[in-house]
Short mmCIF file of C-alpha atoms in Angstrom, two decimals:
data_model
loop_
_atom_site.label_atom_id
_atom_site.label_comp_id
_atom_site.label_asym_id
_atom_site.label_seq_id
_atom_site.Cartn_x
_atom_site.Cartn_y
_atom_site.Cartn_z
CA UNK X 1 -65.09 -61.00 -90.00
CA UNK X 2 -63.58 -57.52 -91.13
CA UNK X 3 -64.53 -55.24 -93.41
CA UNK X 4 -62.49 -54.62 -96.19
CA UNK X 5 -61.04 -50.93 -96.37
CA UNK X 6 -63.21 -48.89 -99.36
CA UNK X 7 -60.48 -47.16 -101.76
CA UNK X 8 -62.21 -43.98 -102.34
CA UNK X 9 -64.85 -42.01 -100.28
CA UNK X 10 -66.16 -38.37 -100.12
CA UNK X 11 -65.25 -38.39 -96.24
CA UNK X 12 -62.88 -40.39 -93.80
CA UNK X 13 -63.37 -40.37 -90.03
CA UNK X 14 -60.47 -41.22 -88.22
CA UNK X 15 -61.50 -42.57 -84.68
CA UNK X 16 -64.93 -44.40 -83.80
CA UNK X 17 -65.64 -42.45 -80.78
CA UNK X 18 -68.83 -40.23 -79.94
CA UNK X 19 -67.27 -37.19 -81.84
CA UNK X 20 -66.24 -39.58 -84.87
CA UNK X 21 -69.56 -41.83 -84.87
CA UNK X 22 -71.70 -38.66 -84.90
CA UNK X 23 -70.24 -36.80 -87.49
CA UNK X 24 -69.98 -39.94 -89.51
CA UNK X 25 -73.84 -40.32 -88.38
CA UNK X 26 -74.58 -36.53 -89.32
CA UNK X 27 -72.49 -36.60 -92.69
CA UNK X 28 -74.25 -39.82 -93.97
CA UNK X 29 -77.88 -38.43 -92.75
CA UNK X 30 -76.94 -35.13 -95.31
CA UNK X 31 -76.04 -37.56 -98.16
CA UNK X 32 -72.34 -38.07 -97.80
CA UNK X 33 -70.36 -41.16 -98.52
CA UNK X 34 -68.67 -41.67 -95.34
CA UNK X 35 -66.21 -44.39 -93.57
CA UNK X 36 -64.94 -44.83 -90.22
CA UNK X 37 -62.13 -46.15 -89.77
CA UNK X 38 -61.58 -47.36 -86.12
CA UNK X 39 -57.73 -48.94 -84.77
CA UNK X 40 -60.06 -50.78 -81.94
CA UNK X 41 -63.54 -51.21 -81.69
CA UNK X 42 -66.03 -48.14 -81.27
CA UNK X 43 -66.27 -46.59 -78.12
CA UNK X 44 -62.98 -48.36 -76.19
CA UNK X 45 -61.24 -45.25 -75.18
CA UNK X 46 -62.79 -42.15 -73.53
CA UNK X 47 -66.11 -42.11 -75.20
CA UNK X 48 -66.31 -45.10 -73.36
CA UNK X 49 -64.40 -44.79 -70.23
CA UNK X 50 -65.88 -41.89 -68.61
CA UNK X 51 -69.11 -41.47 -66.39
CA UNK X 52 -71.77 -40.82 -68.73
CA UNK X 53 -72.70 -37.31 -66.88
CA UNK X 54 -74.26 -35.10 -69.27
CA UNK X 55 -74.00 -31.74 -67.25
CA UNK X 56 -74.64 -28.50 -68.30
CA UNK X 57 -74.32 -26.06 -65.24
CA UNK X 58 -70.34 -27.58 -64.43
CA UNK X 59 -69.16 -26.38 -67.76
CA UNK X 60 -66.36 -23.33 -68.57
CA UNK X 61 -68.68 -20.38 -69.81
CA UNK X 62 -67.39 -20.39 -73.01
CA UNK X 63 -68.79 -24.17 -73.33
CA UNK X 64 -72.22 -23.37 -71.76
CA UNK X 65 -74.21 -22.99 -74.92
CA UNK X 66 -72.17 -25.98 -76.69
CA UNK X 67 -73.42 -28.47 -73.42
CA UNK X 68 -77.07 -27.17 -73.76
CA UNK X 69 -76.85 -28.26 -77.34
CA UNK X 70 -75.07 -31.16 -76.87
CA UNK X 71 -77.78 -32.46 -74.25
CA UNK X 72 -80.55 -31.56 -76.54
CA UNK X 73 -78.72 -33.69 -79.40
CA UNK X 74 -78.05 -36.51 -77.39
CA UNK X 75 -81.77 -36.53 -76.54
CA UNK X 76 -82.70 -35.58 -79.92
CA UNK X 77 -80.55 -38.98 -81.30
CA UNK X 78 -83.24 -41.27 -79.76
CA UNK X 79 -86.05 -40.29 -81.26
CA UNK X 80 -84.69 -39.41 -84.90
CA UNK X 81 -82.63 -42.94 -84.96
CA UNK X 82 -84.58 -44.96 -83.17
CA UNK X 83 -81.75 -45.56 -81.02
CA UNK X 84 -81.06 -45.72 -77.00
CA UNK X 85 -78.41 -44.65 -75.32
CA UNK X 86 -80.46 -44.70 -72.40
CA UNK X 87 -80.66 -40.81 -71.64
CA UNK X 88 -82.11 -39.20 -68.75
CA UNK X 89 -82.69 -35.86 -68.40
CA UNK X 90 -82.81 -36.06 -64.60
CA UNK X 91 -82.04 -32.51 -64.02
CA UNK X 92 -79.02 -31.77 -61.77
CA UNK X 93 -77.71 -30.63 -58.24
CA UNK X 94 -74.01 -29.24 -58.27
CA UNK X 95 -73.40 -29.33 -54.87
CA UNK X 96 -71.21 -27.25 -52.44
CA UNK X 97 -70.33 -27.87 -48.82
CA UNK X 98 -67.82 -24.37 -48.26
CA UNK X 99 -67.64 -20.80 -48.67
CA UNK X 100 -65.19 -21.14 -51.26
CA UNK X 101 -67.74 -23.25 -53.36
CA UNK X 102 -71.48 -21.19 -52.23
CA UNK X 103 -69.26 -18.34 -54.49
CA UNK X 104 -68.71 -20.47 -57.14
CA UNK X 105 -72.26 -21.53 -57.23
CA UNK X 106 -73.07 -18.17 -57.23
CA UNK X 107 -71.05 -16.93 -59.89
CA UNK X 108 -72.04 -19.66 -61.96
CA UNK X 109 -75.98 -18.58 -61.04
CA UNK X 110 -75.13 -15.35 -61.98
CA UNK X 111 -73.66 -16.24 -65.36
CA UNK X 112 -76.48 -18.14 -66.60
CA UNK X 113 -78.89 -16.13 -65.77
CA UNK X 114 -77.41 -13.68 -68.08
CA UNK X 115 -76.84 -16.15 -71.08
CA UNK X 116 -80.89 -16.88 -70.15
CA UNK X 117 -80.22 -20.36 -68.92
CA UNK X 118 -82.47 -21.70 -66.56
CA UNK X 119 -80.59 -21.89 -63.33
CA UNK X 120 -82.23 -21.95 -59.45
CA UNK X 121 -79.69 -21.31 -56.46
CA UNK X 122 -81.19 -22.61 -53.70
CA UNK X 123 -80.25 -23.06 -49.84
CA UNK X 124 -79.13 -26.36 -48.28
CA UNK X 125 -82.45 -27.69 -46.55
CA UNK X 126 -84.45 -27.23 -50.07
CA UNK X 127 -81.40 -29.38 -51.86
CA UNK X 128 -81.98 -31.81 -49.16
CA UNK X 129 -86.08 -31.44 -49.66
CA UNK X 130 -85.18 -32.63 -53.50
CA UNK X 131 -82.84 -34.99 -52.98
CA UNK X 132 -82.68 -36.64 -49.62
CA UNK X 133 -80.27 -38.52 -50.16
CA UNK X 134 -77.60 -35.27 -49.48
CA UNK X 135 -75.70 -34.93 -45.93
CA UNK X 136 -75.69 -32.21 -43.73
CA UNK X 137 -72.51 -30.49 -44.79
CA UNK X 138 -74.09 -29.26 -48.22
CA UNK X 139 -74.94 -25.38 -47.50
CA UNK X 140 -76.17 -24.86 -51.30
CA UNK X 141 -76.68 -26.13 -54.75
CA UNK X 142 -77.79 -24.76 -57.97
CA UNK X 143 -80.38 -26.78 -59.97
CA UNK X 144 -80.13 -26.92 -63.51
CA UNK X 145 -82.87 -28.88 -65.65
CA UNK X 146 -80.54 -29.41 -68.35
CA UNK X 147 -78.82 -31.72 -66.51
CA UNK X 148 -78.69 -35.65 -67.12
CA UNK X 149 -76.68 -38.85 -67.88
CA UNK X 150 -76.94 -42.09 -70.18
CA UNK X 151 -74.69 -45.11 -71.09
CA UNK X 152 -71.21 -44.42 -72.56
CA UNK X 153 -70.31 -47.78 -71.92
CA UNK X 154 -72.82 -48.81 -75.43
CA UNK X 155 -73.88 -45.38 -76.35
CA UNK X 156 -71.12 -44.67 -79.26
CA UNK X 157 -72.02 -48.27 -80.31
CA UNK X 158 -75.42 -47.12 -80.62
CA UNK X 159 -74.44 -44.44 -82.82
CA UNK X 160 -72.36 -46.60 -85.14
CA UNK X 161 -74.90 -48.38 -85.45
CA UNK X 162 -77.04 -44.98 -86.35
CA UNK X 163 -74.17 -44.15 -88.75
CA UNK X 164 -74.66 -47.40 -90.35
CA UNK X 165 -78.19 -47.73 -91.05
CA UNK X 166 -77.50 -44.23 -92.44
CA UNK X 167 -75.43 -45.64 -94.91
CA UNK X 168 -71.74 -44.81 -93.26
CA UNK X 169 -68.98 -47.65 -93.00
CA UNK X 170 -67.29 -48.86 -90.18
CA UNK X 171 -63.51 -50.08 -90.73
CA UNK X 172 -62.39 -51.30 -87.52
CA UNK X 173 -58.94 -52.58 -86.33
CA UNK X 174 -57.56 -50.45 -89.09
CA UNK X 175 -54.75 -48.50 -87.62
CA UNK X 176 -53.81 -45.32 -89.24
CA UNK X 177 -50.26 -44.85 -90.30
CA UNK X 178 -49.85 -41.90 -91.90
CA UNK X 179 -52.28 -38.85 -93.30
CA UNK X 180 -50.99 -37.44 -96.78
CA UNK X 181 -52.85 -34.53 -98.93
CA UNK X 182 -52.41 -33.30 -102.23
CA UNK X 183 -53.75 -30.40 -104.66
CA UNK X 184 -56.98 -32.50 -105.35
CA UNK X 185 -57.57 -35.51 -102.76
CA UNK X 186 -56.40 -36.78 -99.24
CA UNK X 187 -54.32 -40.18 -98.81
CA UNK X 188 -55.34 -42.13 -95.58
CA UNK X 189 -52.53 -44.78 -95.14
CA UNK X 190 -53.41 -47.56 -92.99
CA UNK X 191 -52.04 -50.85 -92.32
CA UNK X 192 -54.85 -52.71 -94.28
CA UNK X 193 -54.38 -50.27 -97.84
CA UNK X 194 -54.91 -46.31 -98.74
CA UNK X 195 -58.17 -44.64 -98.26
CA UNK X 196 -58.60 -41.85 -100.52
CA UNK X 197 -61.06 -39.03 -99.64
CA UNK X 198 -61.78 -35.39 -100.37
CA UNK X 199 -62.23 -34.70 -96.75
CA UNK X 200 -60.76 -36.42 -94.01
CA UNK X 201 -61.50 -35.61 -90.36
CA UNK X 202 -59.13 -36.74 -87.38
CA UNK X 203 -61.58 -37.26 -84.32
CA UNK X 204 -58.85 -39.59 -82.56
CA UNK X 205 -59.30 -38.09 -79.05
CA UNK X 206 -55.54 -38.32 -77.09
CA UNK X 207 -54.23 -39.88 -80.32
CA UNK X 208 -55.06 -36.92 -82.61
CA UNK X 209 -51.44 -35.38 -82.11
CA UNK X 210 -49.78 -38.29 -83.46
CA UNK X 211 -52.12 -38.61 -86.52
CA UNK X 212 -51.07 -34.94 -87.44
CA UNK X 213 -47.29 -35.30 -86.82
CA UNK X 214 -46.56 -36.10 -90.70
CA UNK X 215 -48.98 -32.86 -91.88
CA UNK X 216 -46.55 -30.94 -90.19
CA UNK X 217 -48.75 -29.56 -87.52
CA UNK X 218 -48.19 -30.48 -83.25
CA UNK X 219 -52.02 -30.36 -81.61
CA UNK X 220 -51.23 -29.22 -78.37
CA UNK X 221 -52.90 -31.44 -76.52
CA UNK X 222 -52.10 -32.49 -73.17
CA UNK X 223 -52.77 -36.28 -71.45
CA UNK X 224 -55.52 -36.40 -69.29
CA UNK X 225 -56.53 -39.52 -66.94
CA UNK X 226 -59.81 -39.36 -65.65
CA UNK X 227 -60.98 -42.57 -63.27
CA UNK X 228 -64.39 -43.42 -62.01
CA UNK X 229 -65.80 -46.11 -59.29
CA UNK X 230 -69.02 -47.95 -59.57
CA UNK X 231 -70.68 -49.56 -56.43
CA UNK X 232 -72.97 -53.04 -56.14
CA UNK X 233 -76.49 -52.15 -56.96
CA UNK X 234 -78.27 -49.99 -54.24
CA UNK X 235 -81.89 -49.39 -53.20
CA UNK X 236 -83.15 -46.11 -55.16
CA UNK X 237 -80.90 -43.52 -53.79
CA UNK X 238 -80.52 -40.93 -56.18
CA UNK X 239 -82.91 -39.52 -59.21
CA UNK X 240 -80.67 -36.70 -60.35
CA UNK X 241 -77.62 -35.73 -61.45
CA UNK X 242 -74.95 -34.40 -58.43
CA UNK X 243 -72.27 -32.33 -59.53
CA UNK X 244 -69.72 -30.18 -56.73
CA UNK X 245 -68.90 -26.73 -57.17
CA UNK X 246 -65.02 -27.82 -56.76
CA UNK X 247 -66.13 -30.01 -60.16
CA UNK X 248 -64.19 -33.02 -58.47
CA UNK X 249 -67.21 -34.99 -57.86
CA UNK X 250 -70.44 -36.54 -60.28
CA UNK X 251 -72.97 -38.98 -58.78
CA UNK X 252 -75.63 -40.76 -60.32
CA UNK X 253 -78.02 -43.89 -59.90
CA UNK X 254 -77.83 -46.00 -63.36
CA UNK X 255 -81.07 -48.52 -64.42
CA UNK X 256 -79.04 -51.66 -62.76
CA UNK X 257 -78.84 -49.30 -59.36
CA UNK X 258 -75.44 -48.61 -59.47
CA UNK X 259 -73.87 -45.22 -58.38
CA UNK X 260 -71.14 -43.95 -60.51
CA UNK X 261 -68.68 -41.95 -58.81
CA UNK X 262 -66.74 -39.71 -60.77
CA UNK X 263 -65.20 -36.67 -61.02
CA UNK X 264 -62.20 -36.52 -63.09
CA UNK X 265 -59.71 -37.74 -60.64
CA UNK X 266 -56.44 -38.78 -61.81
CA UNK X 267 -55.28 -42.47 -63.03
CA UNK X 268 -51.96 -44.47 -64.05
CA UNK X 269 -51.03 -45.46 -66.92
CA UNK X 270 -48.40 -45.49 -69.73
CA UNK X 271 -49.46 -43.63 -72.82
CA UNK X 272 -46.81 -45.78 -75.20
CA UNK X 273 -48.22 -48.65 -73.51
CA UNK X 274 -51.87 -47.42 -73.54
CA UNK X 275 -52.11 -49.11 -70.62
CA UNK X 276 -53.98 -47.68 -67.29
CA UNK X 277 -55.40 -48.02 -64.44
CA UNK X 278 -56.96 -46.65 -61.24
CA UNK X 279 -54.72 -44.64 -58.52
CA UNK X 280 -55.47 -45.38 -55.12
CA UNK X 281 -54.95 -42.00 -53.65
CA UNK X 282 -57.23 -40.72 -56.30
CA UNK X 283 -59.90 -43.72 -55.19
CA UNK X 284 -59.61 -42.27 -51.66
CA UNK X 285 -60.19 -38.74 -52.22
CA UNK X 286 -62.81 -38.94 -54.63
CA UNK X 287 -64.61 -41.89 -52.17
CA UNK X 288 -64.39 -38.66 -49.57
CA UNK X 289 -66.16 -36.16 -51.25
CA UNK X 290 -68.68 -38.70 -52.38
CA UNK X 291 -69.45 -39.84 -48.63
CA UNK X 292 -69.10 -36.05 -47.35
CA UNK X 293 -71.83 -34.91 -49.93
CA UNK X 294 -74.28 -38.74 -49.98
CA UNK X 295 -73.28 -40.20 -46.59
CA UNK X 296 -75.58 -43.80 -46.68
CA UNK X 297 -72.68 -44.09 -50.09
CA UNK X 298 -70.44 -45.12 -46.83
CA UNK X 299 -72.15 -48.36 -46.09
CA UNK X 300 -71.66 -49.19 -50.27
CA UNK X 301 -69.28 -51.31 -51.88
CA UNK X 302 -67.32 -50.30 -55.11
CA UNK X 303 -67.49 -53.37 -57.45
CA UNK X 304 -65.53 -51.29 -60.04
CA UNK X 305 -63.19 -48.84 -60.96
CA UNK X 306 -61.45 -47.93 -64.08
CA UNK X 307 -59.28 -45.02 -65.95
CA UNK X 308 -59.34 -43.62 -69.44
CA UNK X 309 -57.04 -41.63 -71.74
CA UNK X 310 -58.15 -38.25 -73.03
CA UNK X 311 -56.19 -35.16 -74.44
CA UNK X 312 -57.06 -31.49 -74.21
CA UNK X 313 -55.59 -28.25 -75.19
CA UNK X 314 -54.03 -25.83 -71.96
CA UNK X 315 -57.58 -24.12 -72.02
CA UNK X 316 -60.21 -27.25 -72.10
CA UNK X 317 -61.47 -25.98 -75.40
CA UNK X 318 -61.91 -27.77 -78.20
CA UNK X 319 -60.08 -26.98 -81.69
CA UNK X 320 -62.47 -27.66 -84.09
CA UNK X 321 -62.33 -27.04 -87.96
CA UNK X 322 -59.91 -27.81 -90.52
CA UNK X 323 -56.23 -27.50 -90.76
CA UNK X 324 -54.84 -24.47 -92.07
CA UNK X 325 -51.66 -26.22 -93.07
CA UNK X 326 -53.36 -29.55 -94.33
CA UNK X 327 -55.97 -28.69 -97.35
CA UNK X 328 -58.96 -31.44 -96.51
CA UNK X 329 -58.16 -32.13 -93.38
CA UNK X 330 -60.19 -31.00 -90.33
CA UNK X 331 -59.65 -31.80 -86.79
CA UNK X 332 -62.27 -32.29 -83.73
CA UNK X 333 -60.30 -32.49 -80.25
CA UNK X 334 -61.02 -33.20 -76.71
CA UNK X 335 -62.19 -30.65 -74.57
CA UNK X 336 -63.89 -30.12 -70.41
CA UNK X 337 -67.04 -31.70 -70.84
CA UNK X 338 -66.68 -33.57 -74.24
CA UNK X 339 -68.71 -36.24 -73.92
CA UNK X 340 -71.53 -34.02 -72.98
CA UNK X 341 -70.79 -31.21 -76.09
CA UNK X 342 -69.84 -34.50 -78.73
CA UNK X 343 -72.52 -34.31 -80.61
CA UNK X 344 -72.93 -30.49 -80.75
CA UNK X 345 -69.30 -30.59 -82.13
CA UNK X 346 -69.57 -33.16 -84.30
CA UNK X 347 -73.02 -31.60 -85.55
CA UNK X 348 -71.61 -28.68 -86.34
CA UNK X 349 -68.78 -30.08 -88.12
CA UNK X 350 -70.94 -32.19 -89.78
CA UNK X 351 -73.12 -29.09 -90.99
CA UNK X 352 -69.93 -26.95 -91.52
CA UNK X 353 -68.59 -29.62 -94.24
CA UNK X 354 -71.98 -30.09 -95.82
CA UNK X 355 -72.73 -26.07 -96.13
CA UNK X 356 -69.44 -24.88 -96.39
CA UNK X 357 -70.44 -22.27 -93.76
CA UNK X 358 -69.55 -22.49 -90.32
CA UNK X 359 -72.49 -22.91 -87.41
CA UNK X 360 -72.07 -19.56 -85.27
CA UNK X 361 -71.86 -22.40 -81.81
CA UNK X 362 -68.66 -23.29 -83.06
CA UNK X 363 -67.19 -19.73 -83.40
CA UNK X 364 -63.63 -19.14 -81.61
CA UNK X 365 -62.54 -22.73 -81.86
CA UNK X 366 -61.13 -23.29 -85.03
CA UNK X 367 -57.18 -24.19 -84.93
CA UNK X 368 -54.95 -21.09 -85.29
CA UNK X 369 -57.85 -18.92 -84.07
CA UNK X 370 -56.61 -18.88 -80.55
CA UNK X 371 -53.31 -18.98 -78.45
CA UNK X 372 -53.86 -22.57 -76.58
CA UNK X 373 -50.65 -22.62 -74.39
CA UNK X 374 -47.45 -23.96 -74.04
CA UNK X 375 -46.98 -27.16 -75.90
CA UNK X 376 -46.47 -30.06 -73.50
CA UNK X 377 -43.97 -32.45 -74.29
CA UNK X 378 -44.62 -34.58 -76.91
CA UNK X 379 -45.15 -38.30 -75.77
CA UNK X 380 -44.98 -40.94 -78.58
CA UNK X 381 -47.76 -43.31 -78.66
CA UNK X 382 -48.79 -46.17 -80.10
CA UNK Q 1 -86.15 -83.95 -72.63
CA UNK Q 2 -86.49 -80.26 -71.40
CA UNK Q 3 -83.02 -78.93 -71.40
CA UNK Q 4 -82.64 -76.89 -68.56
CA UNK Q 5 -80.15 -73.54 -68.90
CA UNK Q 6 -77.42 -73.68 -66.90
CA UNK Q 7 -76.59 -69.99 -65.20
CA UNK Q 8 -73.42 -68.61 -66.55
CA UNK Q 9 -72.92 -65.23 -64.84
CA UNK Q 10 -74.73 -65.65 -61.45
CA UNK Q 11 -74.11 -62.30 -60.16
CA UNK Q 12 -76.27 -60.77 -62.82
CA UNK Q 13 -78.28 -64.13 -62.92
CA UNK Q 14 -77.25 -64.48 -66.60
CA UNK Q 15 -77.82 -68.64 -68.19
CA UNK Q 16 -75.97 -70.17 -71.20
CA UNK Q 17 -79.02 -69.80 -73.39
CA UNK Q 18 -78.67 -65.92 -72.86
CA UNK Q 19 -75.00 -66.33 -74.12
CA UNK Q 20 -75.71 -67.93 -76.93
CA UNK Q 21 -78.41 -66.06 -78.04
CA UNK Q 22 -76.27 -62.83 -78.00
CA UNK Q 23 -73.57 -64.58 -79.76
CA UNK Q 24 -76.47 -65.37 -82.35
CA UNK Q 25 -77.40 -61.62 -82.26
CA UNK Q 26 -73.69 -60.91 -83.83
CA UNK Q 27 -71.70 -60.68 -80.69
CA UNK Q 28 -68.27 -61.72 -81.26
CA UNK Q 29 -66.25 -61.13 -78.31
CA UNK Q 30 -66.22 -61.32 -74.67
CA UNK Q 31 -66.69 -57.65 -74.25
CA UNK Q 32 -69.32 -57.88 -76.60
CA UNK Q 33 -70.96 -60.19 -74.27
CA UNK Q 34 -70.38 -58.11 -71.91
CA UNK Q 35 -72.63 -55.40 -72.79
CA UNK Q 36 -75.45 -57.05 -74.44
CA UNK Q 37 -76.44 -59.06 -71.36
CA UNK Q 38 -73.90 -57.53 -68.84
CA UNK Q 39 -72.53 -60.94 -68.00
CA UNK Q 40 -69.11 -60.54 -65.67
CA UNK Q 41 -70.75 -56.92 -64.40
CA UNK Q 42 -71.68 -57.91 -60.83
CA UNK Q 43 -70.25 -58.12 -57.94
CA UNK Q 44 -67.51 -60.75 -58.78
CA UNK Q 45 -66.61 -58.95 -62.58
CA UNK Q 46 -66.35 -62.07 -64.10
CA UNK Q 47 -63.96 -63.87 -62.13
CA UNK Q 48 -66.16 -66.78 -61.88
CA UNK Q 49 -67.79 -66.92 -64.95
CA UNK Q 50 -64.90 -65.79 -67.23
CA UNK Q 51 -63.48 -68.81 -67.91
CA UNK Q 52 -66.45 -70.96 -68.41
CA UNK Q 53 -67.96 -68.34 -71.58
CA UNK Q 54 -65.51 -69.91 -74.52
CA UNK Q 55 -66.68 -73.39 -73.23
CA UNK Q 56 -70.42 -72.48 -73.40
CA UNK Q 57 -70.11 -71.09 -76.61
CA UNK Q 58 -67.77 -73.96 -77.88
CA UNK Q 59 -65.52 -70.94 -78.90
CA UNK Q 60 -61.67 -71.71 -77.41
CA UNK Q 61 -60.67 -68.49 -79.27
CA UNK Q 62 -62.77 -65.93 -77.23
CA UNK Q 63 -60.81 -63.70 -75.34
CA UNK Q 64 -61.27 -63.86 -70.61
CA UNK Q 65 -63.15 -60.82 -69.98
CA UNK Q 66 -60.04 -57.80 -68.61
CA UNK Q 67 -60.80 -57.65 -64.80
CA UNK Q 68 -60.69 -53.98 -63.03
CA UNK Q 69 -59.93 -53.40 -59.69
CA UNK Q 70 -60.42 -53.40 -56.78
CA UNK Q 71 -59.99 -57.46 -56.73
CA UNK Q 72 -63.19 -57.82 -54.06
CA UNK Q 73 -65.83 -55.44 -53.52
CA UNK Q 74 -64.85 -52.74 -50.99
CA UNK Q 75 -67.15 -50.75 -48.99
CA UNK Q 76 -66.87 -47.09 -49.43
CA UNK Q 77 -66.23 -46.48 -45.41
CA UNK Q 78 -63.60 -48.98 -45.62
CA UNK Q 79 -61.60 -47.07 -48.90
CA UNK Q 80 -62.02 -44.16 -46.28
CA UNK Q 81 -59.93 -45.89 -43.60
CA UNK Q 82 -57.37 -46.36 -45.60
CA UNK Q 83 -56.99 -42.85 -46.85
CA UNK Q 84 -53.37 -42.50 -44.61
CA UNK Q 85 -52.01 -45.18 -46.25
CA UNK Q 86 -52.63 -43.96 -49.86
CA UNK Q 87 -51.03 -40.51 -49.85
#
């Protein structure tokens, strides 16, 4: 069963992931004729390949304030749609076990406290007292009660779904061939017709850089390949959210008792392939860290493990807003942290289109505003 | 006569009826299956049960469910023994 591809719309998404299904979601709340148009199936690539950690203390500074709104809209999303994506605001522990990361904790306390953020540094044993499950070597954590996690394997599903009842469209395996604009109107060319829209917005995640080749404009973003590990069910272990000061590790206990072990280690793959897959020495050292800072995870078994595409800019920012060079056509990229800040992002994009003014959370971002670094090599994908 | 369910997925104790029903619901691929009733998410990830889901739903054209490593469950102390051998 597909759905045929509308001719004309106000808006086209490009890319059904949790930035592209929420400001599709947003748009149509606001009254906008919107359509998504998807190459896959919602949520296959990095919306839907990471962790599900929705952290605010492990984010840049600069992303701080996006995070806390982006947890407040993820918990917001259940009760205005209806919806779960099965968020918990747990709180969180990020962890450290040496000097090197007791100063980054303490920065971090520092910094937080002086954006207002609730933030506690506290001392080993009381980390221990709230979460018993932590081993010896931790000498300090921060506690953040901003700090959760829910589902990304169905939560971008969830928000199609939101989009839908909203009145959006979903178009999936529609690939995008080729983005064209004019004085008056933007051309979506796709292998299954032309879209036509006034606005069109490329939320594509690593993909994004191809999509603007033929505007004339090279998104320098850079290929990132994050894998995770997910163990058998366990007894009740853990009821928060652990995070490490070195930011190489996230823990948490799901509903079916599984720990996810994260923590952005690096995968294989081929990006023209779109294939990937897990890396053993990455498997290793992020199984380390996990058993150095929850030591009963030891006597677990990993039933699991995966790796997912994602593309960032030199500085983990996002670039958000539209395209100088390409009248009607905005971009949302990847960024540290996105699938905790997507729908702050894509909320303020969404509100940015609609008003015509942009939200001040999204100040800084916008593409040309910034020097990103170098651009890395382009690598043609499919 | 009471037709009893057969179980499907018996990692995460899942039975044909459960199957079906989700296909009913508007599920239409394996992966769909996958994460309405989280058949092929135990211990085995659908090794066992992959091949008997088009048969159940008398649907040759569904798709086996991808497999992800590792091929057997590992314990976490064991991927720790072999940390010389990975880098």
């Amino acid at each position: 069963m597909r759905t045929e591809l509308p001719s004309s719309s106000e808006v086209v998404v490009v890319g059904a992931g949790v930035v592209g299904a929420f400001t599709a979601y947003r748009l149509a709340q606001l009254g906008h004729r919107v359509v998504v148009i998807d190459r896959k199936e919602p949520g296959l690539e990095a919306s839907g390949l990471n962790a599900g950690s929705l952290a605010v203390q492990n984010k840049p500074l600069a992303l701080v304030h996006l995070a806390v709104e982006g947890a407040l809209q993820w918990e917001r999303f259940e009760t205005d749609s209806g919806r779960t994506t099965h968020y918990h605001r747990t709180g969180g522990l990020r962890v450290a076990h040496d000097d090197a990361g007791v100063a980054r904790l303490q920065a971090a306390h520092r910094d937080h406290t002086a954006l207002g953020l609730d933030i506690e540094l506290i001392e080993g044993d009381e980390a221990r007292r709230r979460c018993p499950a932590l081993g010896v070597d931790v000498l300090a954590a921060t506690w953040s009660p901003y700090d959760g996690h829910n589902d990304a394997l169905t939560a971008t599903q969830s928000i199609i779904h939101a989009a839908r009842d909203a009145g959006a469209r979903l178009v999936t395996r529609c690939t995008v061939e080729a983005i064209e604009t004019s004085a008056t109107h933007v051309d979506v060319r796709t292998d299954r017709g032309v879209a036509r829209a006034d606005t069109v917005i490329v939320a594509a995640g690593l993909w994004s850089r191809r999509l603007c080749v033929n505007l004339g404009v090279d998104l320098p973003l850079r290929v990132r390949n994050n894998q995770m590990m997910v163990t058998a069910p366990a007894p009740p272990t853990l009821d928060v959210l652990i995070t490490h000061a070195s930011g190489r590790l996230t823990l948490k206990q799901v509903t079916a008792g599984s720990i996810l072990i994260g923590g952005g280690w690096p995968g294989d793959g081929d990006v023209v392939a779109n294939t990937k897959r897990p890396n053993v020495a990455s498997m290793v050292g992020n199984a380390q860290l996990a058993a150095r800072i929850v030591p009963s995870l030891g006597k677990l078994a990993v039933i699991r493990s995966w790796a997912g595409f994602d593309g960032r800019t030199g500085d983990e920012l996002p670039l958000i807003g539209p395209l100088p060079e390409a009248p009607g056509v905005w971009v949302c990229t990847s960024c540290y942290g996105t699938y905790t800040l997507g729908p702050a992002l894509a909320d303020g994009l969404a509100r940015w289109i609609h008003d015509g003014v942009r939200p001040s959370l999204l100040r800084g971002f916008a593409p040309g505003e910034r020097e990103v670094g170098d651009r890395p090599a382009f690598v043609r994908s499919s | 006569m009471k037709r009893h369910p057969t179980i499907l997925c018996r990692c995460e104790d899942i039975d044909d009826a459960a199957a079906l029903a989700a296909w009913d619901r508007g599920a239409r691929t394996a992966r769909d299956l996958k994460l309405r009733t989280r058949i092929g998410m135990g211990a085995c990830q659908g090794r066992t049960c992959s091949a008997a889901i088009p048969g159940v739903l008398r649907r040759p054209d569904v798709e086996r469910l991808s497999t992800r490593p590792p091929v057997r469950p590992v314990r976490i102390d064991h991927i720790l023994d072999h940390g010389d051998e990975a880098t």
